[in-house]
Amino acid sequence: MLYPRLKLVRNLLSDDGIIFISIDDHEVVDLSHLCNEIFGEDNFVERFIWKSGRTSASTFTREHEYILAYAKDIAQLPPVVYKGEDSLVSDRAIKRVSVKNPASEITFPAGIRFLGENKTFPPVFGDKEVVEVTAGVFECKNGSLAREVTLKAGWTMKNQIENWLSGNDTFDSKGQQVVEFFFKPNGVLQYVKKRGIEHPRTIITGFTTKQGSQEVKALLGSSVFDYPKPTGLIEHLMKITGSEDIILDFFAGSGSTGHAVLKQNKKDGGRRQFILVQLPEPVSKHAGATAYCAQESIPELISSISLKRIKKAIAEEDKTQGVRFFRLEPTKL
């Protein structure tokens, strides 16, 4: 069943397309040989290890699966990079005063963004990271610093703060651009910087099948699939591709891929489209799946539940989107 599908997918892929295939350790070797035959060894991109969560076994407890990546034509594949979980990252700009990080003064002009409600801070505040007001009053109104104030603290990047306050382009020690400095509700100075382009790591963590089960249950109100892929994993892989690509999943199963496309489009404004393919496979003897089909008056098929999931995801993520359902009939030839 897999060989003809992979053969067809290779023909359907754009010249700069890429395919990701998840597989367990029992079949990864055979699948690698099959993909080498269909796509060519030169078009092998990477073998990822996905820490999917614990699976009970009589000998060892397996905690991972593999994801093979192959290109249609690796020479035309764009650079395999992404911008991490978010293109922006934020962190605090002060830390505890020490010999290596002595306290110093910086004068902040009125207008610096403040995330809390109207507040006037005392002359000295903070627990581990102590801040002292040495000139003026640290007063914030209507979401910004109300007046000029001089603060003394253990700044983590004093030169960058002063450079940014002077209106200059500012970069941290890694060469990543600092976009803004602002005050949190507790008065701590925070900064936002653009995350640099990263190469995806071969070990993927943070996305488990338990999360996938929780997502489905939260959306449908019932546990209907065993070990569904978490949408976070699919989103992670999609970030390697373009924001207007067509995503094809020819083993649609629980519908995680379609759900992930909707979520990622909402996050980054992308215009991705998805095509899900699923055989008219009956639901397993999973009591939750059978009960859900009866409750919703739908056929006891995996595709019926997946379609329900996608429709509910559209209602939750982006009501302007839609989905079309097609059924292939046997040929009369």
mmCIF file of C-alpha atoms in Angstrom:
data_model
loop_
_atom_site.group_PDB
_atom_site.id
_atom_site.type_symbol
_atom_site.label_atom_id
_atom_site.label_comp_id
_atom_site.label_asym_id
_atom_site.label_seq_id
_atom_site.Cartn_x
_atom_site.Cartn_y
_atom_site.Cartn_z
ATOM 1 C CA MET A 1 0.000 0.000 0.000
ATOM 2 C CA LEU A 2 2.805 2.410 0.826
ATOM 3 C CA TYR A 3 4.867 1.964 -2.352
ATOM 4 C CA PRO A 4 2.221 3.192 -4.841
ATOM 5 C CA ARG A 5 1.329 6.114 -2.574
ATOM 6 C CA LEU A 6 4.930 7.222 -2.252
ATOM 7 C CA LYS A 7 5.395 6.837 -5.993
ATOM 8 C CA LEU A 8 2.349 9.008 -6.616
ATOM 9 C CA VAL A 9 3.385 11.581 -4.024
ATOM 10 C CA ARG A 10 6.795 11.932 -5.617
ATOM 11 C CA ASN A 11 5.081 12.856 -8.878
ATOM 12 C CA LEU A 12 2.726 15.266 -7.114
ATOM 13 C CA LEU A 13 5.453 17.099 -5.196
ATOM 14 C CA SER A 14 6.574 20.435 -6.570
ATOM 15 C CA ASP A 15 10.195 20.518 -7.711
ATOM 16 C CA ASP A 16 11.134 22.228 -4.437
ATOM 17 C CA GLY A 17 8.779 20.056 -2.360
ATOM 18 C CA ILE A 18 9.604 17.965 0.687
ATOM 19 C CA ILE A 19 7.912 14.976 2.329
ATOM 20 C CA PHE A 20 7.955 14.032 6.030
ATOM 21 C CA ILE A 21 7.099 10.444 7.008
ATOM 22 C CA SER A 22 6.731 9.322 10.619
ATOM 23 C CA ILE A 23 7.522 5.699 11.387
ATOM 24 C CA ASP A 24 8.472 3.571 14.393
ATOM 25 C CA ASP A 25 11.774 1.760 14.864
ATOM 26 C CA HIS A 26 10.398 -1.562 13.576
ATOM 27 C CA GLU A 27 9.920 -0.244 10.053
ATOM 28 C CA VAL A 28 12.318 2.675 9.722
ATOM 29 C CA VAL A 29 15.022 0.633 7.955
ATOM 30 C CA ASP A 30 12.639 -0.813 5.363
ATOM 31 C CA LEU A 31 11.055 2.597 4.810
ATOM 32 C CA SER A 32 14.484 4.165 4.276
ATOM 33 C CA HIS A 33 15.279 1.609 1.566
ATOM 34 C CA LEU A 34 11.892 2.217 -0.061
ATOM 35 C CA CYS A 35 12.331 6.000 -0.047
ATOM 36 C CA ASN A 36 15.861 5.708 -1.414
ATOM 37 C CA GLU A 37 14.456 3.709 -4.308
ATOM 38 C CA ILE A 38 11.612 6.129 -5.054
ATOM 39 C CA PHE A 39 13.169 9.517 -4.275
ATOM 40 C CA GLY A 40 16.830 8.611 -4.709
ATOM 41 C CA GLU A 41 19.502 8.506 -2.022
ATOM 42 C CA ASP A 42 20.764 11.924 -3.096
ATOM 43 C CA ASN A 43 17.408 13.446 -2.148
ATOM 44 C CA PHE A 44 17.547 12.251 1.448
ATOM 45 C CA VAL A 45 17.268 15.332 3.682
ATOM 46 C CA GLU A 46 17.277 14.108 7.288
ATOM 47 C CA ARG A 47 16.133 11.493 9.783
ATOM 48 C CA PHE A 48 14.546 13.214 12.783
ATOM 49 C CA ILE A 49 14.048 11.586 16.159
ATOM 50 C CA TRP A 50 10.728 12.635 17.663
ATOM 51 C CA LYS A 51 10.313 12.095 21.412
ATOM 52 C CA SER A 52 6.651 11.129 21.191
ATOM 53 C CA GLY A 53 6.133 9.975 24.782
ATOM 54 C CA ARG A 54 6.216 6.618 26.483
ATOM 55 C CA THR A 55 4.793 3.491 24.871
ATOM 56 C CA SER A 56 4.392 0.389 27.019
ATOM 57 C CA ALA A 57 6.377 -2.660 25.957
ATOM 58 C CA SER A 58 7.312 -6.039 27.400
ATOM 59 C CA THR A 59 11.036 -5.281 27.252
ATOM 60 C CA PHE A 60 12.024 -1.655 26.766
ATOM 61 C CA THR A 61 9.836 1.427 27.039
ATOM 62 C CA ARG A 62 9.938 3.225 23.705
ATOM 63 C CA GLU A 63 9.821 7.005 23.898
ATOM 64 C CA HIS A 64 10.483 7.986 20.308
ATOM 65 C CA GLU A 65 9.573 7.608 16.666
ATOM 66 C CA TYR A 66 11.416 8.607 13.513
ATOM 67 C CA ILE A 67 10.492 11.176 10.885
ATOM 68 C CA LEU A 68 12.179 10.749 7.509
ATOM 69 C CA ALA A 69 12.481 13.765 5.227
ATOM 70 C CA TYR A 70 13.064 13.470 1.469
ATOM 71 C CA ALA A 71 13.061 16.118 -1.253
ATOM 72 C CA LYS A 72 11.678 15.866 -4.777
ATOM 73 C CA ASP A 73 14.912 17.473 -5.973
ATOM 74 C CA ILE A 74 17.317 18.442 -3.210
ATOM 75 C CA ALA A 75 19.121 20.835 -5.549
ATOM 76 C CA GLN A 76 15.956 22.945 -5.740
ATOM 77 C CA LEU A 77 15.007 22.643 -2.079
ATOM 78 C CA PRO A 78 15.165 26.050 -0.342
ATOM 79 C CA PRO A 79 17.542 26.342 2.636
ATOM 80 C CA VAL A 80 16.128 24.185 5.420
ATOM 81 C CA VAL A 81 15.770 26.812 8.127
ATOM 82 C CA TYR A 82 13.054 28.233 10.309
ATOM 83 C CA LYS A 83 12.630 30.961 12.901
ATOM 84 C CA GLY A 84 11.972 28.765 15.893
ATOM 85 C CA GLU A 85 8.826 28.927 17.959
ATOM 86 C CA ASP A 86 8.378 32.593 17.248
ATOM 87 C CA SER A 87 10.256 35.160 15.219
ATOM 88 C CA LEU A 88 10.432 37.329 18.354
ATOM 89 C CA VAL A 89 11.773 36.392 21.763
ATOM 90 C CA SER A 90 11.617 38.340 25.020
ATOM 91 C CA ASP A 91 13.713 38.294 28.184
ATOM 92 C CA ARG A 92 14.510 40.493 31.170
ATOM 93 C CA ALA A 93 17.213 43.138 30.879
ATOM 94 C CA ILE A 94 18.372 43.103 34.512
ATOM 95 C CA LYS A 95 19.789 40.523 36.879
ATOM 96 C CA ARG A 96 21.115 40.339 40.413
ATOM 97 C CA VAL A 97 23.937 42.767 41.198
ATOM 98 C CA SER A 98 27.325 41.070 41.639
ATOM 99 C CA VAL A 99 31.030 41.729 41.256
ATOM 100 C CA LYS A 100 30.795 40.735 37.604
ATOM 101 C CA ASN A 101 27.562 42.657 37.132
ATOM 102 C CA PRO A 102 27.771 45.887 39.167
ATOM 103 C CA ALA A 103 24.837 48.269 39.431
ATOM 104 C CA SER A 104 24.846 51.357 37.220
ATOM 105 C CA GLU A 105 22.494 54.184 36.297
ATOM 106 C CA ILE A 106 20.436 54.676 33.143
ATOM 107 C CA THR A 107 18.060 57.574 32.487
ATOM 108 C CA PHE A 108 14.836 56.601 30.736
ATOM 109 C CA PRO A 109 12.765 59.241 28.912
ATOM 110 C CA ALA A 110 8.996 59.490 29.212
ATOM 111 C CA GLY A 111 7.064 57.289 26.814
ATOM 112 C CA ILE A 112 8.727 53.904 27.374
ATOM 113 C CA ARG A 113 5.984 51.261 27.142
ATOM 114 C CA PHE A 114 4.605 49.885 30.428
ATOM 115 C CA LEU A 115 2.449 46.737 30.544
ATOM 116 C CA GLY A 116 0.639 47.327 33.838
ATOM 117 C CA GLU A 117 -2.035 49.581 35.294
ATOM 118 C CA ASN A 118 -1.238 53.124 36.453
ATOM 119 C CA LYS A 119 1.396 52.873 39.179
ATOM 120 C CA THR A 120 4.067 54.814 41.061
ATOM 121 C CA PHE A 121 6.974 52.684 42.251
ATOM 122 C CA PRO A 122 8.785 53.187 45.586
ATOM 123 C CA PRO A 123 12.388 54.497 45.697
ATOM 124 C CA VAL A 124 13.685 50.923 45.984
ATOM 125 C CA PHE A 125 11.849 47.826 44.792
ATOM 126 C CA GLY A 126 12.473 44.289 43.644
ATOM 127 C CA ASP A 127 13.522 41.102 45.370
ATOM 128 C CA LYS A 128 16.479 39.394 43.713
ATOM 129 C CA GLU A 129 16.919 42.053 41.051
ATOM 130 C CA VAL A 130 16.809 45.270 43.088
ATOM 131 C CA VAL A 131 16.042 48.538 41.282
ATOM 132 C CA GLU A 132 16.741 51.936 42.854
ATOM 133 C CA VAL A 133 15.193 55.228 41.710
ATOM 134 C CA THR A 134 18.070 57.726 41.911
ATOM 135 C CA ALA A 135 16.499 60.724 40.143
ATOM 136 C CA GLY A 136 12.905 61.647 39.392
ATOM 137 C CA VAL A 137 9.800 59.583 40.093
ATOM 138 C CA PHE A 138 9.155 56.182 38.533
ATOM 139 C CA GLU A 139 5.537 56.777 37.551
ATOM 140 C CA CYS A 140 3.632 54.993 34.796
ATOM 141 C CA LYS A 141 0.286 56.095 33.367
ATOM 142 C CA ASN A 142 -1.846 54.945 30.454
ATOM 143 C CA GLY A 143 0.570 52.224 29.413
ATOM 144 C CA SER A 144 3.822 54.221 29.392
ATOM 145 C CA LEU A 145 6.435 55.923 31.548
ATOM 146 C CA ALA A 146 4.904 59.251 32.600
ATOM 147 C CA ARG A 147 8.116 61.224 33.137
ATOM 148 C CA GLU A 148 11.885 60.941 32.860
ATOM 149 C CA VAL A 149 13.458 58.795 35.557
ATOM 150 C CA THR A 150 16.933 57.512 36.397
ATOM 151 C CA LEU A 151 17.157 53.928 37.605
ATOM 152 C CA LYS A 152 20.089 52.058 39.116
ATOM 153 C CA ALA A 153 20.229 48.282 38.682
ATOM 154 C CA GLY A 154 22.331 45.380 37.456
ATOM 155 C CA TRP A 155 21.644 45.807 33.748
ATOM 156 C CA THR A 156 22.447 42.788 31.591
ATOM 157 C CA MET A 157 23.024 44.869 28.451
ATOM 158 C CA LYS A 158 23.598 48.494 29.422
ATOM 159 C CA ASN A 159 25.305 49.476 26.175
ATOM 160 C CA GLN A 160 22.422 48.113 24.126
ATOM 161 C CA ILE A 161 19.842 49.893 26.303
ATOM 162 C CA GLU A 162 21.583 53.243 25.918
ATOM 163 C CA ASN A 163 22.113 52.666 22.218
ATOM 164 C CA TRP A 164 18.413 51.867 21.730
ATOM 165 C CA LEU A 165 17.356 54.892 23.782
ATOM 166 C CA SER A 166 19.479 57.030 21.435
ATOM 167 C CA GLY A 167 17.408 55.798 18.491
ATOM 168 C CA ASN A 168 20.097 53.601 16.937
ATOM 169 C CA ASP A 169 19.727 50.093 15.515
ATOM 170 C CA THR A 170 20.631 47.782 18.381
ATOM 171 C CA PHE A 171 21.967 44.223 18.378
ATOM 172 C CA ASP A 172 22.794 41.833 21.197
ATOM 173 C CA SER A 173 26.006 39.832 21.589
ATOM 174 C CA LYS A 174 24.650 37.155 19.201
ATOM 175 C CA GLY A 175 23.974 39.687 16.477
ATOM 176 C CA GLN A 176 20.197 39.488 16.934
ATOM 177 C CA GLN A 177 18.364 42.789 16.576
ATOM 178 C CA VAL A 178 16.743 44.267 19.687
ATOM 179 C CA VAL A 179 13.315 45.605 18.756
ATOM 180 C CA GLU A 180 12.207 47.230 22.005
ATOM 181 C CA PHE A 181 12.823 47.739 25.714
ATOM 182 C CA PHE A 182 9.743 48.053 27.937
ATOM 183 C CA PHE A 183 8.699 47.801 31.580
ATOM 184 C CA LYS A 184 6.715 44.867 32.952
ATOM 185 C CA PRO A 185 3.949 45.439 35.560
ATOM 186 C CA ASN A 186 6.478 44.803 38.361
ATOM 187 C CA GLY A 187 8.802 47.506 37.005
ATOM 188 C CA VAL A 188 11.410 45.102 35.627
ATOM 189 C CA LEU A 189 12.895 46.158 32.296
ATOM 190 C CA GLN A 190 12.273 43.620 29.547
ATOM 191 C CA TYR A 191 13.461 43.495 25.944
ATOM 192 C CA VAL A 192 12.218 41.982 22.699
ATOM 193 C CA LYS A 193 14.582 40.848 19.968
ATOM 194 C CA LYS A 194 14.249 39.165 16.614
ATOM 195 C CA ARG A 195 15.171 35.534 16.827
ATOM 196 C CA GLY A 196 17.856 34.640 14.341
ATOM 197 C CA ILE A 197 17.319 32.091 11.607
ATOM 198 C CA GLU A 198 17.899 28.592 12.970
ATOM 199 C CA HIS A 199 18.601 25.225 11.432
ATOM 200 C CA PRO A 200 16.057 22.649 12.665
ATOM 201 C CA ARG A 201 17.454 20.226 15.213
ATOM 202 C CA THR A 202 17.359 16.522 14.452
ATOM 203 C CA ILE A 203 15.877 15.668 17.856
ATOM 204 C CA ILE A 204 12.332 17.017 18.194
ATOM 205 C CA THR A 205 10.973 17.436 21.724
ATOM 206 C CA GLY A 206 8.020 19.117 23.386
ATOM 207 C CA PHE A 207 5.260 17.429 21.367
ATOM 208 C CA THR A 208 3.721 14.194 22.646
ATOM 209 C CA THR A 209 0.881 11.918 21.615
ATOM 210 C CA LYS A 210 -0.657 12.648 25.014
ATOM 211 C CA GLN A 211 -0.967 16.275 23.925
ATOM 212 C CA GLY A 212 -2.559 15.060 20.699
ATOM 213 C CA SER A 213 -5.162 13.092 22.656
ATOM 214 C CA GLN A 214 -5.901 16.096 24.858
ATOM 215 C CA GLU A 215 -6.378 18.323 21.793
ATOM 216 C CA VAL A 216 -8.893 15.950 20.234
ATOM 217 C CA LYS A 217 -10.789 15.494 23.494
ATOM 218 C CA ALA A 218 -10.936 19.255 24.076
ATOM 219 C CA LEU A 219 -12.333 19.824 20.582
ATOM 220 C CA LEU A 220 -14.734 16.887 20.268
ATOM 221 C CA GLY A 221 -15.528 16.346 23.927
ATOM 222 C CA SER A 222 -14.499 12.703 23.766
ATOM 223 C CA SER A 223 -11.410 10.515 23.459
ATOM 224 C CA VAL A 224 -11.831 8.978 20.005
ATOM 225 C CA PHE A 225 -8.304 8.271 18.698
ATOM 226 C CA ASP A 226 -5.343 6.363 20.105
ATOM 227 C CA TYR A 227 -2.035 8.246 19.980
ATOM 228 C CA PRO A 228 -2.982 11.015 17.500
ATOM 229 C CA LYS A 229 -0.205 13.288 16.279
ATOM 230 C CA PRO A 230 -0.108 16.589 18.202
ATOM 231 C CA THR A 231 -0.722 19.646 16.039
ATOM 232 C CA GLY A 232 2.404 21.252 17.511
ATOM 233 C CA LEU A 233 4.585 18.633 15.816
ATOM 234 C CA ILE A 234 3.007 19.295 12.413
ATOM 235 C CA GLU A 235 3.310 23.062 12.899
ATOM 236 C CA HIS A 236 6.970 22.607 13.813
ATOM 237 C CA LEU A 237 7.633 20.825 10.520
ATOM 238 C CA MET A 238 5.527 23.275 8.518
ATOM 239 C CA LYS A 239 7.726 26.167 9.619
ATOM 240 C CA ILE A 240 10.456 24.654 7.459
ATOM 241 C CA THR A 241 8.218 25.103 4.413
ATOM 242 C CA GLY A 242 6.635 28.162 2.815
ATOM 243 C CA SER A 243 3.621 30.008 4.220
ATOM 244 C CA GLU A 244 1.583 29.535 1.019
ATOM 245 C CA ASP A 245 2.336 25.871 0.367
ATOM 246 C CA ILE A 246 -0.167 23.071 -0.169
ATOM 247 C CA ILE A 247 0.174 20.431 2.546
ATOM 248 C CA LEU A 248 -0.834 16.875 1.590
ATOM 249 C CA ASP A 249 -1.396 14.099 4.130
ATOM 250 C CA PHE A 250 -2.315 10.804 2.464
ATOM 251 C CA PHE A 251 -2.726 8.981 5.788
ATOM 252 C CA ALA A 252 -4.988 11.611 7.341
ATOM 253 C CA GLY A 253 -6.060 9.547 10.345
ATOM 254 C CA SER A 254 -7.200 11.858 13.128
ATOM 255 C CA GLY A 255 -6.932 14.967 10.945
ATOM 256 C CA SER A 256 -4.072 16.539 12.924
ATOM 257 C CA THR A 257 -2.436 17.893 9.755
ATOM 258 C CA GLY A 258 -5.489 19.870 8.664
ATOM 259 C CA HIS A 259 -5.971 21.201 12.189
ATOM 260 C CA ALA A 260 -2.296 22.208 12.356
ATOM 261 C CA VAL A 261 -2.519 24.108 9.060
ATOM 262 C CA LEU A 262 -5.464 26.121 10.388
ATOM 263 C CA LYS A 263 -3.625 26.924 13.618
ATOM 264 C CA GLN A 264 -0.367 27.922 11.935
ATOM 265 C CA ASN A 265 -2.157 30.112 9.373
ATOM 266 C CA LYS A 266 -3.856 31.925 12.235
ATOM 267 C CA LYS A 267 -0.528 32.444 14.002
ATOM 268 C CA ASP A 268 1.545 33.784 11.117
ATOM 269 C CA GLY A 269 -1.050 34.964 8.598
ATOM 270 C CA GLY A 270 -0.073 32.217 6.161
ATOM 271 C CA ARG A 271 -2.229 31.040 3.277
ATOM 272 C CA ARG A 272 -1.446 27.343 3.386
ATOM 273 C CA GLN A 273 -3.995 24.856 2.081
ATOM 274 C CA PHE A 274 -4.330 21.198 2.985
ATOM 275 C CA ILE A 275 -5.457 18.021 1.265
ATOM 276 C CA LEU A 276 -6.259 15.052 3.503
ATOM 277 C CA VAL A 277 -6.712 11.527 2.143
ATOM 278 C CA GLN A 278 -8.203 8.698 4.176
ATOM 279 C CA LEU A 279 -9.510 5.256 3.226
ATOM 280 C CA PRO A 280 -13.074 4.393 4.359
ATOM 281 C CA GLU A 281 -11.601 2.610 7.357
ATOM 282 C CA PRO A 282 -13.957 1.657 10.211
ATOM 283 C CA VAL A 283 -13.218 3.035 13.641
ATOM 284 C CA SER A 284 -11.525 0.570 15.935
ATOM 285 C CA LYS A 285 -13.310 -1.019 18.829
ATOM 286 C CA HIS A 286 -12.416 2.144 20.713
ATOM 287 C CA ALA A 287 -15.516 2.719 22.837
ATOM 288 C CA GLY A 288 -15.111 6.481 22.686
ATOM 289 C CA ALA A 289 -15.028 6.529 18.881
ATOM 290 C CA THR A 290 -18.070 4.291 18.524
ATOM 291 C CA ALA A 291 -20.028 6.315 21.055
ATOM 292 C CA TYR A 292 -19.057 9.585 19.383
ATOM 293 C CA CYS A 293 -20.239 8.389 15.966
ATOM 294 C CA ALA A 294 -23.560 7.330 17.474
ATOM 295 C CA GLN A 295 -23.893 10.644 19.285
ATOM 296 C CA GLU A 296 -23.230 12.660 16.118
ATOM 297 C CA SER A 297 -25.215 10.312 13.852
ATOM 298 C CA ILE A 298 -22.269 9.801 11.511
ATOM 299 C CA PRO A 299 -20.873 6.624 9.907
ATOM 300 C CA GLU A 300 -18.439 4.678 12.072
ATOM 301 C CA LEU A 301 -15.483 5.674 9.907
ATOM 302 C CA ILE A 302 -12.208 7.379 10.791
ATOM 303 C CA SER A 303 -12.810 9.905 8.015
ATOM 304 C CA SER A 304 -16.200 10.862 9.497
ATOM 305 C CA ILE A 305 -14.619 11.802 12.809
ATOM 306 C CA SER A 306 -11.705 13.582 11.106
ATOM 307 C CA LEU A 307 -14.123 15.699 9.079
ATOM 308 C CA LYS A 308 -15.996 16.646 12.250
ATOM 309 C CA ARG A 309 -12.706 17.653 13.834
ATOM 310 C CA ILE A 310 -11.715 19.854 10.898
ATOM 311 C CA LYS A 311 -15.102 21.595 10.855
ATOM 312 C CA LYS A 312 -14.885 22.298 14.578
ATOM 313 C CA ALA A 313 -11.292 23.507 14.203
ATOM 314 C CA ILE A 314 -12.375 25.925 11.463
ATOM 315 C CA ALA A 315 -15.086 27.305 13.742
ATOM 316 C CA GLU A 316 -12.484 27.780 16.465
ATOM 317 C CA GLU A 317 -9.488 29.022 14.468
ATOM 318 C CA ASP A 318 -10.872 30.894 11.438
ATOM 319 C CA LYS A 319 -14.549 30.969 10.514
ATOM 320 C CA THR A 320 -13.740 32.527 7.132
ATOM 321 C CA GLN A 321 -12.198 29.234 5.997
ATOM 322 C CA GLY A 322 -13.991 26.150 4.716
ATOM 323 C CA VAL A 323 -13.484 22.521 3.789
ATOM 324 C CA ARG A 324 -14.722 20.371 0.908
ATOM 325 C CA PHE A 325 -15.268 16.646 1.179
ATOM 326 C CA PHE A 326 -14.884 14.375 -1.849
ATOM 327 C CA ARG A 327 -15.532 10.649 -2.081
ATOM 328 C CA LEU A 328 -13.854 8.554 -4.763
ATOM 329 C CA GLU A 329 -16.154 6.044 -6.415
ATOM 330 C CA PRO A 330 -14.980 2.803 -8.076
ATOM 331 C CA THR A 331 -14.203 3.236 -11.746
ATOM 332 C CA LYS A 332 -16.609 1.714 -14.251
ATOM 333 C CA LEU A 333 -13.799 0.915 -16.658
#
